[in-house]
Amino acid sequence: MIQAKNLYFKYDQDFILKDINLKINESSFTAIIGANGSGKTTLAKHFNALLLPTKGEVFVDDLNTKQDEFNVRKKVGFVFQNFEDQLIHSIVEEDIAFGLENLGLRYDEIIDIVKTTLDKLKIKDLAKNNVNILSSGQKQLVALAGVLAMKPKYIVFDEPTTMLDIKNKKNIMEIIRELNKKDKITIILITNVINDLKYANNVIVLKNRKVI
């Protein structure tokens, strides 16, 4: 479970989040919706300790994000709206392997996980490709593969359909739904698209930097 308790967060003197209290249950599909500037992405960044509360606390399972950022980030993956920023290496399979190498896994383990992840997302034909020549939809799948390879329990998707055409929008949403239904990964979807709410079984609405 992810839980926020009396969460406040401010940049400089301005509070971006005010008195947030919520729970996100394991294996759920939760959508966070609200107007631009309502604090959606700021809230989601607290779930994997990219941001830490100014006041209050956030827990991921039994971990306080203020006390154990490293293990929180192992549990909670994050696919950013600007997913191209997540692509570190120029070759697809090397990019997916990057996080695993940082964990100190053996070479044969890394190769096996990368292959399995490519197969899962049906992009094994892209393994040797340069990421710079891929379409936006393909780049997003590579960014997702890098997150999935780390075997997170929770994944945050920050407005994943914004930069995609209609075909790729449908594809990524179907993949996200399958990760939730088949693999039991807890999904947290930040969105401004009302139609995306049909995938969720829980919806959090933010307005004026508060949960309403």
Short mmCIF file of C-alpha atoms in Angstrom, two decimals:
data_model
loop_
_atom_site.label_atom_id
_atom_site.label_comp_id
_atom_site.label_asym_id
_atom_site.label_seq_id
_atom_site.Cartn_x
_atom_site.Cartn_y
_atom_site.Cartn_z
CA MET A 1 0.00 0.00 0.00
CA ILE A 2 1.03 3.57 -0.69
CA GLN A 3 -0.20 5.99 1.92
CA ALA A 4 0.06 9.78 2.28
CA LYS A 5 -0.60 11.26 5.71
CA ASN A 6 -1.17 15.00 6.12
CA LEU A 7 1.16 15.64 3.19
CA TYR A 8 2.19 19.23 2.48
CA PHE A 9 4.80 20.24 -0.07
CA LYS A 10 6.05 23.65 -1.11
CA TYR A 11 8.46 25.17 -3.59
CA ASP A 12 10.02 28.27 -2.06
CA GLN A 13 7.11 29.83 -0.14
CA ASP A 14 4.23 28.42 -2.18
CA PHE A 15 2.46 25.22 -1.16
CA ILE A 16 1.91 22.93 -4.16
CA LEU A 17 0.17 20.25 -2.07
CA LYS A 18 -1.95 20.83 1.01
CA ASP A 19 -3.06 18.27 3.60
CA ILE A 20 -3.14 15.26 1.29
CA ASN A 21 -4.46 12.05 2.84
CA LEU A 22 -4.93 8.98 0.65
CA LYS A 23 -4.33 5.26 0.30
CA ILE A 24 -3.51 3.31 -2.85
CA ASN A 25 -4.05 -0.41 -2.40
CA GLU A 26 -1.88 -3.15 -3.84
CA SER A 27 -2.88 -4.43 -7.30
CA SER A 28 -5.27 -1.52 -7.83
CA PHE A 29 -5.47 0.77 -10.85
CA THR A 30 -5.68 4.32 -9.55
CA ALA A 31 -6.10 7.41 -11.72
CA ILE A 32 -5.12 10.88 -10.51
CA ILE A 33 -6.97 13.57 -12.42
CA GLY A 34 -7.09 17.34 -12.21
CA ALA A 35 -6.45 20.52 -14.15
CA ASN A 36 -2.94 21.61 -15.09
CA GLY A 37 -1.25 23.01 -12.02
CA SER A 38 -3.41 21.07 -9.57
CA GLY A 39 -0.39 19.15 -8.26
CA LYS A 40 -0.82 15.74 -9.90
CA THR A 41 2.78 15.14 -10.92
CA THR A 42 4.12 16.70 -7.73
CA LEU A 43 2.00 14.27 -5.72
CA ALA A 44 3.07 11.26 -7.78
CA LYS A 45 6.76 12.13 -7.39
CA HIS A 46 6.30 11.67 -3.64
CA PHE A 47 5.35 8.03 -4.21
CA ASN A 48 8.88 7.07 -5.24
CA ALA A 49 10.77 9.66 -3.19
CA LEU A 50 11.68 11.90 -6.10
CA LEU A 51 10.19 14.54 -3.82
CA LEU A 52 9.93 14.42 -0.03
CA PRO A 53 7.18 16.05 2.06
CA THR A 54 7.67 19.49 3.53
CA LYS A 55 5.29 18.31 6.27
CA GLY A 56 3.59 14.98 6.78
CA GLU A 57 4.68 11.55 5.61
CA VAL A 58 4.43 9.14 2.69
CA PHE A 59 4.76 5.38 3.17
CA VAL A 60 5.33 2.71 0.55
CA ASP A 61 4.42 -0.56 2.24
CA ASP A 62 6.35 -0.24 5.50
CA LEU A 63 8.93 2.24 4.19
CA ASN A 64 8.91 5.94 5.05
CA THR A 65 10.08 7.83 1.96
CA LYS A 66 12.05 10.25 4.12
CA GLN A 67 14.06 7.43 5.65
CA ASP A 68 14.63 4.90 2.85
CA GLU A 69 14.62 6.57 -0.57
CA PHE A 70 16.68 3.81 -2.24
CA ASN A 71 14.34 0.93 -1.40
CA VAL A 72 11.24 3.03 -2.10
CA ARG A 73 12.53 3.66 -5.63
CA LYS A 74 13.09 -0.08 -6.13
CA LYS A 75 9.42 -0.65 -5.32
CA VAL A 76 7.94 2.25 -7.32
CA GLY A 77 8.82 2.72 -10.99
CA PHE A 78 8.05 5.98 -12.80
CA VAL A 79 7.44 6.54 -16.52
CA PHE A 80 7.65 10.27 -17.14
CA GLN A 81 5.55 12.33 -19.51
CA ASN A 82 8.79 13.28 -21.30
CA PHE A 83 9.83 9.66 -21.54
CA GLU A 84 12.73 10.44 -23.89
CA ASP A 85 14.53 11.92 -20.87
CA GLN A 86 14.65 8.42 -19.37
CA LEU A 87 16.62 6.95 -22.26
CA ILE A 88 20.26 6.91 -21.19
CA HIS A 89 22.00 4.66 -23.74
CA SER A 90 21.68 4.89 -27.50
CA ILE A 91 21.06 1.14 -28.04
CA VAL A 92 17.75 -0.27 -26.82
CA GLU A 93 18.99 -3.36 -24.98
CA GLU A 94 21.80 -1.38 -23.33
CA ASP A 95 19.32 1.19 -22.10
CA ILE A 96 17.10 -1.47 -20.55
CA ALA A 97 20.13 -3.06 -18.89
CA PHE A 98 21.31 0.22 -17.34
CA GLY A 99 19.35 0.04 -14.09
CA LEU A 100 20.13 -3.65 -13.64
CA GLU A 101 23.85 -2.98 -13.99
CA ASN A 102 23.58 -0.39 -11.23
CA LEU A 103 22.08 -3.05 -8.97
CA GLY A 104 25.18 -5.19 -9.50
CA LEU A 105 23.43 -8.17 -11.10
CA ARG A 106 25.45 -10.78 -12.94
CA TYR A 107 25.80 -10.41 -16.70
CA ASP A 108 23.80 -13.56 -17.46
CA GLU A 109 20.98 -12.40 -15.16
CA ILE A 110 20.87 -9.03 -16.91
CA ILE A 111 20.74 -10.61 -20.36
CA ASP A 112 17.88 -12.88 -19.29
CA ILE A 113 15.83 -10.06 -17.73
CA VAL A 114 16.35 -7.78 -20.74
CA LYS A 115 15.26 -10.53 -23.14
CA THR A 116 12.19 -11.37 -21.05
CA THR A 117 11.19 -7.71 -20.83
CA LEU A 118 11.59 -7.15 -24.56
CA ASP A 119 9.45 -10.22 -25.23
CA LYS A 120 6.78 -9.06 -22.79
CA LEU A 121 6.37 -5.72 -24.52
CA LYS A 122 6.67 -7.30 -27.99
CA ILE A 123 9.67 -5.15 -28.95
CA LYS A 124 12.43 -7.77 -29.15
CA ASP A 125 12.99 -6.78 -32.80
CA LEU A 126 14.16 -3.37 -31.51
CA ALA A 127 16.88 -4.76 -29.23
CA LYS A 128 19.84 -3.69 -31.38
CA ASN A 129 18.26 -0.46 -32.66
CA ASN A 130 19.41 3.05 -31.88
CA VAL A 131 16.75 4.75 -29.76
CA ASN A 132 17.15 7.96 -31.73
CA ILE A 133 15.57 6.41 -34.83
CA LEU A 134 12.52 5.02 -33.03
CA SER A 135 9.01 6.45 -33.18
CA SER A 136 7.54 8.15 -30.10
CA GLY A 137 5.48 5.06 -29.33
CA GLN A 138 8.52 2.81 -29.54
CA LYS A 139 10.61 5.14 -27.36
CA GLN A 140 7.91 5.09 -24.72
CA LEU A 141 7.90 1.28 -24.71
CA VAL A 142 11.68 1.26 -24.29
CA ALA A 143 11.36 3.67 -21.35
CA LEU A 144 8.70 1.37 -19.87
CA ALA A 145 10.93 -1.65 -20.47
CA GLY A 146 13.69 -0.02 -18.45
CA VAL A 147 11.24 0.42 -15.56
CA LEU A 148 9.73 -3.08 -15.87
CA ALA A 149 13.17 -4.71 -15.88
CA MET A 150 13.60 -3.49 -12.31
CA LYS A 151 10.52 -5.53 -11.32
CA PRO A 152 8.66 -2.79 -9.44
CA LYS A 153 5.58 -3.48 -7.36
CA TYR A 154 4.07 -0.12 -8.33
CA ILE A 155 4.39 1.94 -11.52
CA VAL A 156 3.45 5.60 -11.98
CA PHE A 157 2.58 6.73 -15.52
CA ASP A 158 2.64 10.51 -15.94
CA GLU A 159 0.16 11.38 -18.72
CA PRO A 160 1.41 8.51 -20.92
CA THR A 161 -0.81 9.24 -23.93
CA THR A 162 -0.06 12.96 -24.31
CA MET A 163 2.68 12.65 -26.96
CA LEU A 164 1.20 9.72 -28.91
CA ASP A 165 -1.08 9.28 -31.90
CA ILE A 166 -4.42 7.48 -31.57
CA LYS A 167 -3.02 4.01 -32.40
CA ASN A 168 -0.16 4.26 -29.91
CA LYS A 169 -2.42 5.77 -27.25
CA LYS A 170 -4.63 2.69 -27.40
CA ASN A 171 -1.61 0.37 -27.41
CA ILE A 172 0.04 1.86 -24.33
CA MET A 173 -3.22 1.88 -22.37
CA GLU A 174 -3.85 -1.77 -23.21
CA ILE A 175 -0.31 -2.62 -22.08
CA ILE A 176 -0.81 -0.72 -18.83
CA ARG A 177 -4.10 -2.52 -18.21
CA GLU A 178 -2.46 -5.89 -18.82
CA LEU A 179 0.35 -5.09 -16.37
CA ASN A 180 -2.33 -4.47 -13.77
CA LYS A 181 -4.69 -7.35 -14.57
CA LYS A 182 -2.20 -10.06 -15.49
CA ASP A 183 0.94 -9.15 -13.54
CA LYS A 184 -0.85 -7.55 -10.58
CA ILE A 185 1.36 -4.48 -10.73
CA THR A 186 -0.25 -1.53 -8.96
CA ILE A 187 -0.83 1.24 -11.52
CA ILE A 188 -0.98 4.95 -10.73
CA LEU A 189 -2.08 6.88 -13.82
CA ILE A 190 -1.79 10.67 -13.97
CA THR A 191 -4.16 11.89 -16.64
CA ASN A 192 -6.24 14.75 -17.98
CA VAL A 193 -8.16 12.41 -20.30
CA ILE A 194 -11.62 11.55 -18.97
CA ASN A 195 -11.78 8.47 -21.21
CA ASP A 196 -8.74 6.98 -19.41
CA LEU A 197 -10.79 6.70 -16.23
CA LYS A 198 -12.56 3.64 -17.63
CA TYR A 199 -9.40 1.63 -16.92
CA ALA A 200 -9.25 2.64 -13.25
CA ASN A 201 -10.99 1.17 -10.23
CA ASN A 202 -10.09 4.15 -8.06
CA VAL A 203 -9.97 7.85 -8.98
CA ILE A 204 -8.31 10.66 -7.01
CA VAL A 205 -9.37 14.18 -8.00
CA LEU A 206 -7.08 17.12 -7.26
CA LYS A 207 -8.24 20.72 -7.25
CA ASN A 208 -6.51 23.75 -5.81
CA ARG A 209 -3.71 21.44 -4.64
CA LYS A 210 -6.00 19.35 -2.47
CA VAL A 211 -7.80 16.01 -2.84
CA ILE A 212 -11.50 16.71 -3.29
#
